[in-house]
Amino acid sequence: MSVFEHVKRLVVKVGTSSITYDTGMVNMRQLEKLCRILADIKNSGVEVILVSSGAIAVGASKLGLAGGRPATIPQKQASAAVGQCELMYIYDKHFSEYHHKVAQVLLTRDVIEKPDLRTHAENTLGTLLSLGAIPIINENDTIAVDEIRFGDNDTLSAIVAQLVHADGLVLLSDIDGLFEANPSEVPDAPIIRRVREIDEHILSIAGGSGSNRGTGGMITKIQAAQLCFDSNCAMAIINSNRLEGLYDLLEGREVGTLFSKED
Ligand code: GLU
């Protein structure tokens, strides 16, 4: 039995390394599968909100920037502009095949910090959900400068979960969950299946960063978990290599690491 079995409004965050190859180009097989599973979850009666990274990597590779890695901030912002519409094109195409509507929402930190703007964002997202659309959210990297950046989509996804009053957030990652030590350094480190609070121990094992194509590491995921604890939203980290894990989670089977006070 898992708290995720009762989730009615689910935010799913997918990271750059989960939907692109090392070239920066889109991993079509993975993206197509993600859309099919999310469409199916929505068909089952769960509202779905997707937070997708990948705009910068996809845009940089499309623009032919050296190694798919933009060197300057204007190059990053230009890459995001190109990659975001490429990603939305692909999402729209796949979700449309399953008769679902998608909506692009790009956010910056000032939107959630200014109460009137926050209310507008909440209202728009609520309306989109009531109209049956799947909001697909990213940071507005094309205009975001440091003062108004979220910085990483783990944090952004937890804030989105608050904005839409979600009861579940899933971070699809390139790792199985939270481990007692970094598995790339300690291969037999045990996975932690359940976190009931973010204490010193959890913070101490979350240090270090993730892959080099996204911005998050474990620490940003733990910060996201703290935001979820604060707003009574269950959170899970599961491996994007096995997207069926989403079904496992929603059907109460053990998968990844679950962050929740309740059973
Ligand atoms: N917003 C960035 C992008 O779409 C990704 C940020 C992140 O991966 O955390 O490329």
Coordinates of N, CA and C in Angstrom, one line a residue, residues 8-249:
K8 N -4.4 11.9 -7.2 CA -5.4 12.3 -8.2 C -4.8 13.4 -9.1
R9 N -3.8 14.1 -8.6 CA -3.2 15.1 -9.5 C -1.7 15.0 -9.4
L10 N -1.1 14.5 -10.5 CA 0.3 14.1 -10.4 C 1.2 15.0 -11.3
V11 N 2.3 15.5 -10.7 CA 3.3 16.2 -11.4 C 4.5 15.2 -11.7
V12 N 4.9 15.1 -13.0 CA 6.0 14.3 -13.3 C 7.1 15.2 -13.9
K13 N 8.3 15.1 -13.4 CA 9.4 15.8 -13.9 C 10.4 14.9 -14.6
V14 N 10.8 15.3 -15.8 CA 11.7 14.5 -16.5 C 13.0 15.4 -16.8
G15 N 14.1 14.8 -16.5 CA 15.4 15.6 -16.7 C 16.0 15.4 -18.1
T16 N 16.9 16.4 -18.4 CA 17.5 16.4 -19.7 C 18.2 15.0 -20.1
S17 N 18.9 14.5 -19.1 CA 19.6 13.2 -19.4 C 18.7 12.0 -19.7
S18 N 17.4 12.2 -19.2 CA 16.4 11.1 -19.4 C 15.8 11.1 -20.8
I19 N 15.8 12.3 -21.5 CA 15.1 12.4 -22.8 C 16.0 12.8 -23.9
T20 N 17.3 12.9 -23.6 CA 18.3 13.2 -24.7 C 19.4 12.2 -24.7
Y21 N 20.1 12.1 -25.8 CA 21.3 11.3 -25.9 C 22.5 12.2 -25.5
D22 N 23.7 11.6 -25.4 CA 24.9 12.4 -25.2 C 25.1 13.5 -26.3
T23 N 24.6 13.2 -27.5 CA 24.7 14.2 -28.5 C 23.9 15.5 -28.2
G24 N 23.0 15.4 -27.3 CA 22.0 16.5 -27.0 C 20.7 16.3 -27.8
M25 N 20.7 15.4 -28.7 CA 19.5 15.2 -29.5 C 18.5 14.3 -28.8
V26 N 17.2 14.5 -29.2 CA 16.1 13.8 -28.5 C 16.2 12.3 -28.6
N27 N 16.0 11.7 -27.4 CA 15.9 10.2 -27.4 C 14.4 9.9 -27.7
M28 N 14.1 9.6 -29.0 CA 12.8 9.5 -29.5 C 12.0 8.3 -28.8
R29 N 12.8 7.2 -28.7 CA 12.2 6.0 -28.1 C 11.7 6.3 -26.7
Q30 N 12.5 7.0 -25.9 CA 12.2 7.3 -24.5 C 11.0 8.3 -24.4
L31 N 11.1 9.3 -25.3 CA 10.1 10.4 -25.2 C 8.7 9.8 -25.6
E32 N 8.7 9.0 -26.6 CA 7.5 8.4 -27.1 C 6.8 7.5 -26.0
K33 N 7.7 6.8 -25.4 CA 7.2 5.9 -24.3 C 6.7 6.7 -23.1
L34 N 7.4 7.8 -22.8 CA 6.9 8.6 -21.7 C 5.5 9.2 -22.0
C35 N 5.3 9.7 -23.2 CA 4.1 10.2 -23.6 C 2.9 9.2 -23.5
R36 N 3.3 8.0 -24.0 CA 2.2 6.9 -24.0 C 1.8 6.6 -22.6
I37 N 2.8 6.5 -21.7 CA 2.5 6.1 -20.3 C 1.7 7.2 -19.6
L38 N 2.1 8.5 -19.8 CA 1.4 9.6 -19.2 C 0.0 9.7 -19.7
A39 N -0.1 9.5 -21.0 CA -1.5 9.6 -21.6 C -2.4 8.5 -21.0
D40 N -1.8 7.3 -20.8 CA -2.5 6.2 -20.2 C -2.9 6.5 -18.7
I41 N -2.0 7.1 -18.0 CA -2.2 7.4 -16.6 C -3.4 8.5 -16.6
K42 N -3.3 9.4 -17.5 CA -4.4 10.4 -17.6 C -5.7 9.7 -17.9
N43 N -5.7 8.7 -18.8 CA -6.9 8.0 -19.2 C -7.5 7.3 -17.9
S44 N -6.6 6.9 -17.0 CA -7.1 6.2 -15.8 C -7.8 7.1 -14.8
G45 N -7.7 8.4 -15.1 CA -8.4 9.4 -14.2 C -7.5 10.2 -13.3
V46 N -6.2 10.1 -13.5 CA -5.3 10.9 -12.8 C -4.9 12.1 -13.6
E47 N -5.0 13.3 -13.0 CA -4.6 14.5 -13.8 C -3.1 14.6 -13.9
V48 N -2.5 14.9 -15.0 CA -1.1 14.9 -15.2 C -0.6 16.3 -15.6
I49 N 0.5 16.6 -15.0 CA 1.3 17.9 -15.3 C 2.7 17.4 -15.5
L50 N 3.3 17.8 -16.7 CA 4.7 17.4 -16.9 C 5.6 18.6 -16.8
V51 N 6.7 18.4 -16.1 CA 7.7 19.4 -16.1 C 8.9 18.8 -16.8
S52 N 9.2 19.4 -18.0 CA 10.2 18.8 -18.8 C 11.4 19.7 -19.0
S53 N 12.6 19.2 -18.7 CA 13.9 19.9 -19.1 C 14.2 19.5 -20.5
G54 N 15.4 19.9 -20.9 CA 15.9 19.4 -22.2 C 16.0 20.5 -23.3
A55 N 15.3 21.7 -23.0 CA 15.3 22.7 -24.0 C 16.7 23.1 -24.5
I56 N 17.6 23.4 -23.5 CA 18.9 23.9 -23.8 C 19.7 22.9 -24.6
A57 N 19.7 21.6 -24.1 CA 20.5 20.6 -24.8 C 20.0 20.3 -26.2
V58 N 18.6 20.2 -26.4 CA 18.0 20.0 -27.7 C 18.3 21.1 -28.6
G59 N 18.1 22.3 -28.1 CA 18.4 23.5 -29.0 C 19.8 23.7 -29.4
A60 N 20.7 23.4 -28.5 CA 22.1 23.6 -28.8 C 22.6 22.6 -29.8
S61 N 22.0 21.3 -29.7 CA 22.4 20.4 -30.7 C 21.8 20.7 -32.1
K62 N 20.6 21.2 -32.1 CA 19.9 21.6 -33.3 C 20.7 22.8 -34.0
L63 N 21.2 23.7 -33.2 CA 21.9 24.8 -33.7 C 23.3 24.5 -34.1
G64 N 23.7 23.3 -33.8 CA 25.1 22.8 -34.2 C 26.2 23.5 -33.3
L65 N 25.8 23.9 -32.1 CA 26.8 24.4 -31.2 C 27.8 23.3 -30.7
A66 N 29.0 23.6 -30.6 CA 30.1 22.6 -30.4 C 29.7 21.7 -29.3
G67 N 29.6 20.4 -29.7 CA 29.4 19.3 -28.7 C 28.0 19.4 -28.0
G68 N 27.1 20.2 -28.7 CA 25.8 20.4 -28.1 C 25.8 21.1 -26.7
R69 N 26.9 21.9 -26.5 CA 27.0 22.6 -25.2 C 27.2 24.1 -25.5
P70 N 26.2 24.9 -25.3 CA 26.4 26.4 -25.5 C 27.4 26.9 -24.6
A71 N 28.3 27.9 -25.1 CA 29.4 28.3 -24.3 C 29.0 29.6 -23.5
T72 N 28.1 30.4 -24.0 CA 27.8 31.7 -23.4 C 26.3 31.7 -22.9
I73 N 26.0 32.7 -22.1 CA 24.6 32.8 -21.6 C 23.7 33.1 -22.8
P74 N 24.0 34.1 -23.7 CA 23.2 34.3 -24.9 C 23.0 33.1 -25.7
Q75 N 24.1 32.3 -25.8 CA 23.9 31.0 -26.6 C 23.0 30.0 -25.9
K76 N 23.1 30.0 -24.6 CA 22.2 29.1 -23.8 C 20.7 29.5 -24.0
Q77 N 20.5 30.9 -24.0 CA 19.2 31.4 -24.0 C 18.6 31.2 -25.4
A78 N 19.5 31.3 -26.4 CA 19.0 31.1 -27.8 C 18.7 29.6 -28.0
S79 N 19.6 28.8 -27.4 CA 19.4 27.3 -27.5 C 18.0 26.9 -26.9
A80 N 17.7 27.5 -25.7 CA 16.5 27.2 -25.1 C 15.3 27.6 -25.9
A81 N 15.4 28.7 -26.6 CA 14.3 29.1 -27.5 C 14.0 28.1 -28.6
V82 N 15.1 27.6 -29.2 CA 15.0 26.7 -30.3 C 14.6 25.3 -29.7
G83 N 15.2 24.9 -28.7 CA 14.9 23.5 -28.1 C 13.5 23.4 -27.5
Q84 N 13.0 24.5 -26.9 CA 11.7 24.5 -26.3 C 10.6 24.2 -27.4
C85 N 10.7 24.9 -28.5 CA 9.7 24.6 -29.5 C 9.9 23.3 -30.2
E86 N 11.1 22.8 -30.3 CA 11.3 21.5 -30.8 C 10.7 20.4 -29.9
L87 N 10.9 20.6 -28.6 CA 10.3 19.7 -27.6 C 8.8 19.7 -27.6
M88 N 8.3 20.9 -27.7 CA 6.8 21.0 -27.6 C 6.2 20.4 -28.9
Y89 N 6.9 20.5 -30.0 CA 6.4 19.9 -31.3 C 6.3 18.4 -31.1
I90 N 7.3 17.8 -30.5 CA 7.4 16.4 -30.3 C 6.3 15.9 -29.3
Y91 N 6.2 16.7 -28.2 CA 5.2 16.3 -27.1 C 3.8 16.4 -27.7
D92 N 3.6 17.5 -28.4 CA 2.2 17.7 -29.0 C 1.9 16.6 -30.0
K93 N 2.9 16.2 -30.8 CA 2.6 15.1 -31.8 C 2.3 13.8 -31.0
H94 N 3.1 13.4 -30.0 CA 2.8 12.2 -29.4 C 1.5 12.2 -28.6
F95 N 1.3 13.2 -27.8 CA 0.1 13.3 -27.0 C -1.1 13.3 -27.8
S96 N -1.0 14.0 -29.0 CA -2.2 14.1 -29.9 C -2.6 12.7 -30.4
E97 N -1.6 11.9 -30.6 CA -1.9 10.5 -31.1 C -2.8 9.8 -30.1
Y98 N -2.6 10.2 -28.8 CA -3.5 9.5 -27.8 C -4.7 10.4 -27.4
H99 N -4.9 11.4 -28.3 CA -6.1 12.3 -28.1 C -6.0 13.2 -26.9
H100 N -4.8 13.6 -26.5 CA -4.7 14.5 -25.4 C -4.2 15.8 -25.9
K101 N -4.6 16.9 -25.2 CA -4.2 18.3 -25.5 C -3.1 18.7 -24.6
V102 N -2.1 19.3 -25.2 CA -1.0 19.8 -24.3 C -1.0 21.3 -24.3
A103 N -0.4 21.9 -23.2 CA -0.3 23.4 -23.1 C 1.1 23.7 -22.6
Q104 N 1.8 24.6 -23.3 CA 3.1 25.0 -22.8 C 3.0 26.2 -21.8
V105 N 3.6 26.0 -20.6 CA 3.7 27.1 -19.6 C 5.1 27.2 -19.2
L106 N 5.7 28.4 -19.4 CA 7.1 28.8 -19.1 C 7.1 29.7 -17.9
L107 N 7.8 29.4 -16.9 CA 7.7 30.1 -15.6 C 9.1 30.7 -15.3
T108 N 9.1 31.8 -14.6 CA 10.3 32.4 -13.9 C 9.9 32.6 -12.4
R109 N 11.0 32.7 -11.6 CA 10.8 32.8 -10.2 C 9.9 34.0 -9.8
D110 N 10.0 35.1 -10.5 CA 9.2 36.3 -10.0 C 7.7 36.0 -10.1
V111 N 7.4 35.1 -11.0 CA 5.9 34.8 -11.2 C 5.4 34.1 -9.9
I112 N 6.2 33.3 -9.2 CA 5.7 32.7 -8.0 C 5.9 33.5 -6.8
E113 N 6.8 34.5 -6.9 CA 7.1 35.4 -5.7 C 6.1 36.5 -5.6
K114 N 5.6 37.0 -6.7 CA 4.7 38.2 -6.7 C 3.3 37.6 -6.6
P115 N 2.5 37.9 -5.5 CA 1.3 37.3 -5.2 C 0.3 37.4 -6.4
D116 N 0.2 38.6 -7.0 CA -0.8 38.7 -8.1 C -0.4 37.8 -9.3
L117 N 0.9 37.8 -9.6 CA 1.3 36.9 -10.7 C 1.1 35.4 -10.4
R118 N 1.4 35.1 -9.1 CA 1.2 33.7 -8.7 C -0.2 33.3 -8.8
T119 N -1.1 34.2 -8.4 CA -2.5 33.9 -8.6 C -2.9 33.6 -10.0
H120 N -2.4 34.5 -10.9 CA -2.7 34.3 -12.3 C -2.2 32.9 -12.8
A121 N -1.0 32.6 -12.4 CA -0.4 31.3 -12.8 C -1.2 30.1 -12.3
E122 N -1.6 30.2 -11.0 CA -2.5 29.2 -10.4 C -3.8 29.1 -11.1
N123 N -4.4 30.2 -11.5 CA -5.7 30.2 -12.2 C -5.6 29.6 -13.5
T124 N -4.5 30.0 -14.2 CA -4.3 29.4 -15.6 C -4.1 27.9 -15.6
L125 N -3.2 27.5 -14.6 CA -3.0 26.0 -14.6 C -4.2 25.3 -14.2
G126 N -5.0 25.8 -13.2 CA -6.2 25.2 -12.8 C -7.2 25.1 -13.9
T127 N -7.3 26.2 -14.7 CA -8.2 26.2 -15.9 C -7.8 25.1 -16.9
L128 N -6.5 25.1 -17.2 CA -6.0 24.1 -18.1 C -6.4 22.7 -17.7
L129 N -6.2 22.4 -16.4 CA -6.5 21.1 -15.9 C -8.0 20.8 -16.0
S130 N -8.8 21.8 -15.6 CA -10.2 21.6 -15.7 C -10.7 21.4 -17.1
L131 N -10.0 21.9 -18.1 CA -10.3 21.7 -19.5 C -9.7 20.4 -20.1
G132 N -9.0 19.7 -19.2 CA -8.5 18.4 -19.6 C -7.2 18.4 -20.3
A133 N -6.5 19.6 -20.3 CA -5.2 19.7 -21.0 C -4.1 19.1 -20.1
I134 N -3.0 18.8 -20.7 CA -1.8 18.4 -19.9 C -0.8 19.5 -20.0
P135 N -0.6 20.3 -18.9 CA 0.3 21.4 -18.9 C 1.8 20.8 -19.0
I136 N 2.6 21.4 -19.9 CA 4.0 21.0 -20.0 C 4.8 22.2 -19.6
I137 N 5.5 22.1 -18.6 CA 6.1 23.3 -17.9 C 7.6 23.2 -18.0
N138 N 8.2 24.4 -18.2 CA 9.7 24.5 -18.1 C 10.0 25.9 -17.5
E139 N 11.2 26.1 -17.1 CA 11.7 27.4 -16.8 C 11.8 28.2 -18.1
N140 N 11.5 29.5 -18.0 CA 11.6 30.3 -19.3 C 13.0 30.7 -19.4
D141 N 13.8 29.8 -19.9 CA 15.3 29.9 -19.9 C 15.7 31.0 -20.9
T142 N 14.9 31.4 -21.8 CA 15.3 32.4 -22.8 C 15.4 33.8 -22.3
I143 N 14.6 34.0 -21.2 CA 14.6 35.4 -20.7 C 15.1 35.4 -19.2
A144 N 15.3 34.2 -18.6 CA 15.6 34.1 -17.2 C 17.0 34.6 -16.9
V145 N 17.2 35.6 -16.1 CA 18.5 35.9 -15.7 C 18.6 35.5 -14.2
D146 N 19.8 35.5 -13.6 CA 20.0 35.0 -12.2 C 18.9 35.4 -11.2
E147 N 18.5 36.7 -11.3 CA 17.6 37.2 -10.2 C 16.2 36.5 -10.3
I148 N 15.8 36.0 -11.5 CA 14.5 35.4 -11.6 C 14.5 33.9 -12.0
R149 N 15.7 33.3 -11.8 CA 15.8 31.9 -12.2 C 15.4 31.0 -11.0
F150 N 14.8 29.8 -11.4 CA 14.7 28.8 -10.4 C 16.0 28.0 -10.3
G151 N 16.7 27.9 -11.5 CA 18.0 27.3 -11.6 C 18.0 25.8 -11.9
D152 N 17.0 25.1 -11.5 CA 16.9 23.7 -11.8 C 15.5 23.3 -11.8
N153 N 15.2 22.2 -12.6 CA 13.8 21.8 -12.7 C 13.3 20.9 -11.6
D154 N 14.2 20.4 -10.7 CA 13.8 19.7 -9.5 C 13.0 20.7 -8.6
T155 N 13.6 21.8 -8.3 CA 13.0 22.8 -7.5 C 11.7 23.3 -8.2
L156 N 11.8 23.6 -9.5 CA 10.7 24.1 -10.2 C 9.5 23.1 -10.1
S157 N 9.8 21.8 -10.3 CA 8.7 20.9 -10.2 C 8.0 20.8 -8.9
A158 N 8.7 21.0 -7.8 CA 8.1 21.0 -6.5 C 7.2 22.3 -6.3
I159 N 7.7 23.4 -6.9 CA 6.9 24.6 -6.8 C 5.7 24.5 -7.7
V160 N 5.8 23.8 -8.8 CA 4.6 23.6 -9.7 C 3.6 22.7 -8.9
A161 N 4.1 21.7 -8.2 CA 3.2 20.8 -7.4 C 2.5 21.7 -6.4
Q162 N 3.1 22.7 -5.8 CA 2.4 23.6 -4.9 C 1.4 24.4 -5.7
L163 N 1.8 25.0 -6.8 CA 0.9 25.8 -7.6 C -0.4 25.1 -8.0
V164 N -0.3 23.8 -8.4 CA -1.5 23.1 -8.9 C -2.1 22.3 -7.8
H165 N -1.6 22.4 -6.5 CA -2.1 21.6 -5.4 C -2.1 20.1 -5.7
A166 N -1.0 19.7 -6.2 CA -0.8 18.3 -6.6 C -0.7 17.4 -5.3
D167 N -1.1 16.2 -5.4 CA -0.9 15.3 -4.2 C 0.3 14.3 -4.5
G168 N 0.9 14.4 -5.7 CA 2.0 13.5 -5.9 C 3.0 14.2 -6.9
L169 N 4.3 14.0 -6.7 CA 5.3 14.5 -7.6 C 6.3 13.3 -7.8
V170 N 6.6 13.0 -9.1 CA 7.6 12.0 -9.4 C 8.7 12.7 -10.1
L171 N 9.9 12.5 -9.6 CA 11.1 12.9 -10.3 C 11.7 11.7 -11.1
L172 N 11.6 11.8 -12.4 CA 12.2 10.7 -13.2 C 13.7 11.1 -13.4
S173 N 14.6 10.2 -13.0 CA 16.0 10.5 -12.9 C 16.8 9.4 -13.6
D174 N 18.1 9.7 -13.7 CA 19.0 8.7 -14.3 C 19.6 7.8 -13.2
I175 N 18.9 7.8 -12.0 CA 19.4 6.9 -10.9 C 18.1 6.3 -10.3
D176 N 18.3 5.1 -9.6 CA 17.1 4.4 -9.1 C 16.4 5.1 -8.0
G177 N 17.1 5.9 -7.3 CA 16.5 6.6 -6.1 C 17.6 7.2 -5.3
L178 N 17.3 7.4 -4.0 CA 18.4 7.9 -3.1 C 19.1 6.7 -2.4
F179 N 20.4 6.8 -2.5 CA 21.3 5.7 -2.0 C 22.0 6.2 -0.7
E180 N 22.4 5.3 0.1 CA 23.2 5.6 1.3 C 24.5 6.3 1.0
A181 N 25.0 6.0 -0.2 CA 26.2 6.7 -0.7 C 26.1 6.8 -2.2
N182 N 26.9 7.6 -2.9 CA 26.8 7.8 -4.3 C 27.2 6.5 -5.0
P183 N 26.3 5.8 -5.7 CA 26.5 4.5 -6.3 C 27.7 4.5 -7.3
S184 N 28.0 5.6 -7.9 CA 29.1 5.6 -8.8 C 30.4 5.5 -8.1
E185 N 30.4 5.9 -6.8 CA 31.6 5.7 -6.0 C 31.6 4.5 -5.1
V186 N 30.4 4.2 -4.6 CA 30.2 3.0 -3.7 C 29.2 2.1 -4.4
P187 N 29.6 1.2 -5.3 CA 28.7 0.4 -6.1 C 27.6 -0.4 -5.3
D188 N 28.0 -0.9 -4.1 CA 27.0 -1.7 -3.4 C 26.3 -0.9 -2.3
A189 N 26.3 0.4 -2.5 CA 25.5 1.3 -1.5 C 24.1 0.9 -1.5
P190 N 23.4 0.7 -0.4 CA 22.0 0.3 -0.4 C 21.1 1.5 -0.8
I191 N 20.0 1.2 -1.5 CA 19.0 2.2 -1.8 C 18.1 2.5 -0.5
I192 N 17.7 3.7 -0.3 CA 16.8 4.1 0.7 C 15.4 4.1 0.1
R193 N 14.5 3.2 0.6 CA 13.2 3.1 0.0 C 12.2 4.1 0.5
R194 N 12.5 4.6 1.8 CA 11.4 5.4 2.4 C 12.1 6.5 3.2
V195 N 11.7 7.8 2.9 CA 12.2 8.9 3.7 C 10.9 9.6 4.3
R196 N 10.9 9.7 5.6 CA 9.8 10.3 6.3 C 10.0 11.7 6.7
E197 N 11.3 12.1 6.7 CA 11.6 13.5 7.0 C 13.0 13.8 6.5
I198 N 13.3 15.1 6.1 CA 14.6 15.5 5.7 C 15.4 15.8 6.9
D199 N 16.2 14.9 7.3 CA 17.1 15.2 8.5 C 18.5 15.4 8.1
E200 N 19.4 15.5 9.1 CA 20.8 15.8 8.8 C 21.4 14.6 8.0
H201 N 21.0 13.4 8.3 CA 21.5 12.2 7.6 C 21.2 12.3 6.1
I202 N 19.9 12.5 5.8 CA 19.5 12.6 4.4 C 20.3 13.7 3.7
L203 N 20.4 14.9 4.4 CA 21.1 16.0 3.7 C 22.6 15.6 3.5
S204 N 23.2 14.9 4.4 CA 24.6 14.6 4.3 C 24.9 13.6 3.2
I205 N 23.9 12.7 2.9 CA 24.2 11.8 1.8 C 23.8 12.3 0.4
A206 N 23.1 13.5 0.4 CA 22.6 14.0 -0.8 C 23.6 14.9 -1.6
G207 N 24.8 15.1 -1.0 CA 25.8 16.0 -1.6 C 26.2 15.5 -3.0
G208 N 26.9 16.3 -3.8 CA 27.4 15.9 -5.1 C 26.3 16.1 -6.2
S209 N 26.8 16.2 -7.4 CA 25.9 16.5 -8.5 C 25.6 15.3 -9.4
G210 N 24.7 15.5 -10.3 CA 24.3 14.4 -11.2 C 25.1 14.5 -12.5
S211 N 24.4 14.1 -13.6 CA 25.0 14.1 -14.9 C 25.3 15.5 -15.4
N212 N 26.1 15.6 -16.5 CA 26.5 16.9 -16.9 C 25.6 17.5 -17.9
R213 N 24.5 16.9 -18.3 CA 23.6 17.5 -19.2 C 22.4 18.2 -18.6
G214 N 22.1 17.9 -17.3 CA 21.1 18.6 -16.6 C 21.7 19.5 -15.6
T215 N 20.9 20.2 -14.7 CA 21.6 21.0 -13.7 C 21.4 20.4 -12.3
G216 N 20.5 19.5 -12.1 CA 20.2 19.0 -10.8 C 21.2 17.9 -10.4
G217 N 21.2 17.6 -9.1 CA 21.9 16.5 -8.6 C 21.0 15.9 -7.5
M218 N 21.5 15.2 -6.5 CA 20.6 14.7 -5.5 C 20.2 15.8 -4.6
I219 N 21.0 16.8 -4.3 CA 20.7 17.8 -3.4 C 19.5 18.6 -3.8
T220 N 19.3 18.9 -5.1 CA 18.2 19.7 -5.6 C 16.9 18.8 -5.4
K221 N 17.1 17.5 -5.5 CA 15.9 16.6 -5.3 C 15.5 16.5 -3.9
I222 N 16.5 16.6 -3.0 CA 16.1 16.6 -1.6 C 15.4 18.0 -1.2
Q223 N 15.9 19.1 -1.8 CA 15.2 20.4 -1.6 C 13.8 20.3 -2.1
A224 N 13.6 19.7 -3.2 CA 12.3 19.5 -3.8 C 11.4 18.7 -2.8
A225 N 12.0 17.6 -2.2 CA 11.3 16.8 -1.3 C 10.8 17.6 -0.1
Q226 N 11.7 18.5 0.4 CA 11.4 19.4 1.5 C 10.2 20.2 1.2
L227 N 10.2 20.8 0.0 CA 9.0 21.6 -0.4 C 7.7 20.8 -0.4
C228 N 7.9 19.5 -0.9 CA 6.7 18.6 -0.9 C 6.2 18.3 0.5
F229 N 7.2 18.0 1.4 CA 6.8 17.7 2.8 C 6.0 18.9 3.3
D230 N 6.5 20.2 3.0 CA 5.8 21.4 3.5 C 4.4 21.5 3.0
S231 N 4.1 20.9 1.8 CA 2.8 21.1 1.3 C 2.0 19.8 1.2
N232 N 2.4 18.8 2.0 CA 1.7 17.5 2.1 C 1.5 16.9 0.7
C233 N 2.5 16.9 -0.1 CA 2.5 16.3 -1.4 C 3.5 15.1 -1.3
A234 N 3.1 13.9 -1.7 CA 4.1 12.8 -1.7 C 5.0 13.0 -2.9
M235 N 6.3 12.5 -2.7 CA 7.2 12.6 -3.8 C 8.0 11.3 -3.9
A236 N 8.4 11.0 -5.1 CA 9.2 9.8 -5.4 C 10.2 10.1 -6.4
I237 N 11.4 9.5 -6.2 CA 12.4 9.5 -7.3 C 12.4 8.1 -7.9
I238 N 12.3 8.0 -9.2 CA 12.4 6.7 -9.8 C 13.2 6.8 -11.1
N239 N 13.7 5.6 -11.6 CA 14.6 5.7 -12.7 C 13.9 5.8 -14.0
S240 N 14.3 6.7 -14.8 CA 13.6 6.9 -16.1 C 14.0 5.8 -17.1
N241 N 15.0 5.0 -16.8 CA 15.3 3.9 -17.7 C 14.2 2.8 -17.7
R242 N 13.4 2.9 -16.7 CA 12.2 1.9 -16.6 C 11.0 2.7 -16.3
L243 N 10.4 3.3 -17.4 CA 9.3 4.2 -17.2 C 8.0 3.5 -16.6
E244 N 8.0 2.1 -16.8 CA 6.9 1.4 -16.2 C 6.8 1.5 -14.7
G245 N 7.9 2.0 -14.1 CA 8.0 2.3 -12.7 C 6.9 3.2 -12.3
L246 N 6.4 4.1 -13.2 CA 5.3 5.0 -12.9 C 4.0 4.2 -12.5
Y247 N 3.8 3.1 -13.3 CA 2.7 2.2 -13.0 C 2.9 1.6 -11.6
D248 N 4.1 1.1 -11.4 CA 4.4 0.4 -10.1 C 4.0 1.3 -9.0
L249 N 4.5 2.6 -9.1 CA 4.3 3.5 -8.0 C 2.8 3.8 -7.8

